[in-house]
Amino acid sequence: MEQRITSVYIISPQTKAILLKERSYFRSIILEGNMQRRSLHKPEQIINNSCLLYGSTLDGRRKAVKRILKSSSKLPVPIIPEKGVYMLPTASIKNKSCVWLAYHHIDTYEKYQDQTYIKFFDGNDLLINISHNVFDMQYKRTSQLIVHMNRGFLFDQRSFRNRYFKF
């Protein structure tokens, strides 16, 4: 896997995961395709910068998601909703073991001892420190958010009514 160091990183549809790695020079490891990037910024800063570029702040996105999901912890974040890029955290943002995963890159996940093994669509994988049940809940909450934010597109009321209810 190729490695690069970057000062400013903006999340894109190719971003698969962001991991906090407190080292003397860099703060994050970003998995993107078959590449591993290192950033000087913490995952929260990367996510906030990306949200700003795509029209909001991390705080603004979190407030919206909080209202939608009626929850306030471990909230998924819509980064580029129009392109289907949603990041889900495996723990609280302040937790050092928090990994941010791109929902659209996750193919499967399964229990491995007391952790969760994530398999991405491109064949790469990642073992994360989260129970399978907690990860399953995070994954489903992100699905719920995606459906809510795309309700108009997915369930256009007129075409839905015409298709299924003939009066």
GROMACS .gro file of C-alpha atoms in nm:
model
  167
    1MET     CA    1   0.000   0.000   0.000
    2GLU     CA    2   0.143   0.336  -0.105
    3GLN     CA    3   0.188   0.598   0.170
    4ARG     CA    4   0.182   0.978   0.150
    5ILE     CA    5   0.181   1.264   0.400
    6THR     CA    6  -0.063   1.546   0.340
    7SER     CA    7  -0.121   1.864   0.538
    8VAL     CA    8  -0.479   1.934   0.427
    9TYR     CA    9  -0.704   1.645   0.336
   10ILE     CA   10  -1.058   1.677   0.205
   11ILE     CA   11  -1.284   1.373   0.218
   12SER     CA   12  -1.389   1.251  -0.126
   13PRO     CA   13  -1.596   0.959  -0.256
   14GLN     CA   14  -1.270   0.756  -0.258
   15THR     CA   15  -1.213   0.799   0.119
   16LYS     CA   16  -1.275   0.470   0.302
   17ALA     CA   17  -1.164   0.537   0.659
   18ILE     CA   18  -0.993   0.789   0.885
   19LEU     CA   19  -0.806   0.665   1.191
   20LEU     CA   20  -0.658   0.872   1.473
   21LYS     CA   21  -0.285   0.802   1.508
   22GLU     CA   22  -0.111   1.032   1.753
   23ARG     CA   23   0.247   1.042   1.633
   24SER     CA   24   0.510   1.312   1.666
   25TYR     CA   25   0.443   1.450   1.318
   26PHE     CA   26   0.107   1.326   1.193
   27ARG     CA   27  -0.233   1.280   1.360
   28SER     CA   28  -0.438   1.068   1.118
   29ILE     CA   29  -0.415   0.783   0.876
   30ILE     CA   30  -0.657   0.799   0.585
   31LEU     CA   31  -0.742   0.495   0.376
   32GLU     CA   32  -0.822   0.594   0.020
   33GLY     CA   33  -0.829   0.330  -0.252
   34ASN     CA   34  -0.510   0.126  -0.217
   35MET     CA   35  -0.331   0.426  -0.070
   36GLN     CA   36  -0.265   0.517   0.289
   37ARG     CA   37  -0.228   0.890   0.354
   38ARG     CA   38  -0.102   1.051   0.671
   39SER     CA   39  -0.234   1.387   0.779
   40LEU     CA   40  -0.115   1.650   1.021
   41HIS     CA   41  -0.478   1.700   1.130
   42LYS     CA   42  -0.697   1.493   1.362
   43PRO     CA   43  -0.998   1.314   1.209
   44GLU     CA   44  -1.240   1.568   1.359
   45GLN     CA   45  -1.050   1.853   1.189
   46ILE     CA   46  -1.049   1.668   0.857
   47ILE     CA   47  -1.424   1.608   0.883
   48ASN     CA   48  -1.494   1.970   0.979
   49ASN     CA   49  -1.280   2.104   0.691
   50SER     CA   50  -1.460   1.871   0.450
   51CYS     CA   51  -1.803   1.976   0.579
   52LEU     CA   52  -1.704   2.342   0.536
   53LEU     CA   53  -1.598   2.282   0.178
   54TYR     CA   54  -1.930   2.109   0.102
   55GLY     CA   55  -2.149   2.378   0.257
   56SER     CA   56  -2.176   2.339   0.636
   57THR     CA   57  -1.978   2.290   0.955
   58LEU     CA   58  -1.937   1.967   1.145
   59ASP     CA   59  -2.141   2.123   1.424
   60GLY     CA   60  -2.418   2.219   1.180
   61ARG     CA   61  -2.430   1.869   1.032
   62ARG     CA   62  -2.432   1.713   1.379
   63LYS     CA   63  -2.724   1.935   1.489
   64ALA     CA   64  -2.926   1.832   1.183
   65VAL     CA   65  -2.848   1.462   1.234
   66LYS     CA   66  -2.930   1.492   1.603
   67ARG     CA   67  -3.282   1.614   1.512
   68ILE     CA   68  -3.329   1.346   1.246
   69LEU     CA   69  -3.212   1.050   1.456
   70LYS     CA   70  -3.329   1.188   1.791
   71SER     CA   71  -2.994   1.095   1.939
   72SER     CA   72  -2.686   1.282   2.047
   73SER     CA   73  -2.400   1.033   2.060
   74LYS     CA   74  -2.181   0.872   1.795
   75LEU     CA   75  -2.368   1.051   1.518
   76PRO     CA   76  -2.296   0.970   1.152
   77VAL     CA   77  -2.204   1.275   0.944
   78PRO     CA   78  -2.324   1.353   0.591
   79ILE     CA   79  -2.009   1.485   0.424
   80ILE     CA   80  -2.124   1.503   0.060
   81PRO     CA   81  -2.487   1.389   0.079
   82GLU     CA   82  -2.555   1.450  -0.291
   83LYS     CA   83  -2.280   1.196  -0.373
   84GLY     CA   84  -2.375   0.952  -0.097
   85VAL     CA   85  -2.069   1.018   0.120
   86TYR     CA   86  -2.161   0.959   0.484
   87MET     CA   87  -1.902   0.891   0.754
   88LEU     CA   88  -1.991   0.688   1.062
   89PRO     CA   89  -1.787   0.691   1.383
   90THR     CA   90  -1.712   0.373   1.577
   91ALA     CA   91  -1.697   0.561   1.909
   92SER     CA   92  -1.732   0.909   2.054
   93ILE     CA   93  -1.538   1.172   1.859
   94LYS     CA   94  -1.314   1.230   2.163
   95ASN     CA   95  -1.235   0.859   2.203
   96LYS     CA   96  -0.882   0.777   2.082
   97SER     CA   97  -0.998   0.447   1.931
   98CYS     CA   98  -1.265   0.616   1.715
   99VAL     CA   99  -1.242   0.521   1.349
  100TRP     CA  100  -1.447   0.705   1.088
  101LEU     CA  101  -1.575   0.478   0.812
  102ALA     CA  102  -1.733   0.570   0.479
  103TYR     CA  103  -2.068   0.392   0.469
  104HIS     CA  104  -2.067   0.347   0.091
  105HIS     CA  105  -1.737   0.154   0.095
  106ILE     CA  106  -1.847  -0.110   0.349
  107ASP     CA  107  -1.929  -0.440   0.183
  108THR     CA  108  -1.965  -0.668   0.486
  109TYR     CA  109  -1.883  -0.675   0.854
  110GLU     CA  110  -1.860  -0.961   1.098
  111LYS     CA  111  -1.770  -1.037   1.454
  112TYR     CA  112  -1.410  -1.130   1.522
  113GLN     CA  113  -1.355  -1.210   1.893
  114ASP     CA  114  -1.463  -0.888   2.069
  115GLN     CA  115  -1.395  -0.669   1.765
  116THR     CA  116  -1.549  -0.616   1.421
  117TYR     CA  117  -1.390  -0.711   1.092
  118ILE     CA  118  -1.484  -0.471   0.810
  119LYS     CA  119  -1.452  -0.578   0.447
  120PHE     CA  120  -1.459  -0.303   0.186
  121PHE     CA  121  -1.595  -0.342  -0.167
  122ASP     CA  122  -1.243  -0.315  -0.313
  123GLY     CA  123  -1.132  -0.625  -0.117
  124ASN     CA  124  -0.933  -0.440   0.150
  125ASP     CA  125  -1.025  -0.494   0.514
  126LEU     CA  126  -0.989  -0.340   0.857
  127LEU     CA  127  -1.021  -0.479   1.208
  128ILE     CA  128  -1.171  -0.222   1.443
  129ASN     CA  129  -1.206  -0.209   1.818
  130ILE     CA  130  -1.586  -0.211   1.845
  131SER     CA  131  -1.828  -0.488   1.925
  132HIS     CA  132  -2.029  -0.631   1.639
  133ASN     CA  133  -2.359  -0.528   1.799
  134VAL     CA  134  -2.253  -0.166   1.849
  135PHE     CA  135  -2.116  -0.146   1.495
  136ASP     CA  136  -2.435  -0.299   1.356
  137MET     CA  137  -2.635  -0.028   1.535
  138GLN     CA  138  -2.407   0.246   1.395
  139TYR     CA  139  -2.437   0.105   1.044
  140LYS     CA  140  -2.817   0.091   1.066
  141ARG     CA  141  -2.840   0.443   1.209
  142THR     CA  142  -2.640   0.567   0.912
  143SER     CA  143  -2.878   0.380   0.678
  144GLN     CA  144  -3.170   0.551   0.852
  145LEU     CA  145  -3.007   0.891   0.803
  146ILE     CA  146  -2.940   0.824   0.433
  147VAL     CA  147  -3.301   0.721   0.372
  148HIS     CA  148  -3.431   1.026   0.560
  149MET     CA  149  -3.210   1.267   0.367
  150ASN     CA  150  -3.302   1.108   0.033
  151ARG     CA  151  -3.672   1.051   0.100
  152GLY     CA  152  -3.783   1.290  -0.175
  153PHE     CA  153  -3.568   1.113  -0.431
  154LEU     CA  154  -3.640   0.760  -0.311
  155PHE     CA  155  -4.008   0.801  -0.245
  156ASP     CA  156  -4.136   1.072  -0.473
  157GLN     CA  157  -4.486   1.097  -0.333
  158ARG     CA  158  -4.670   1.132  -0.665
  159SER     CA  159  -4.493   0.849  -0.845
  160PHE     CA  160  -4.510   0.630  -0.533
  161ARG     CA  161  -4.884   0.688  -0.500
  162ASN     CA  162  -4.949   0.635  -0.872
  163ARG     CA  163  -4.743   0.319  -0.881
  164TYR     CA  164  -4.896   0.144  -0.583
  165PHE     CA  165  -5.236   0.300  -0.525
  166LYS     CA  166  -5.465   0.317  -0.827
  167PHE     CA  167  -5.778   0.518  -0.748
   0.00000   0.00000   0.00000
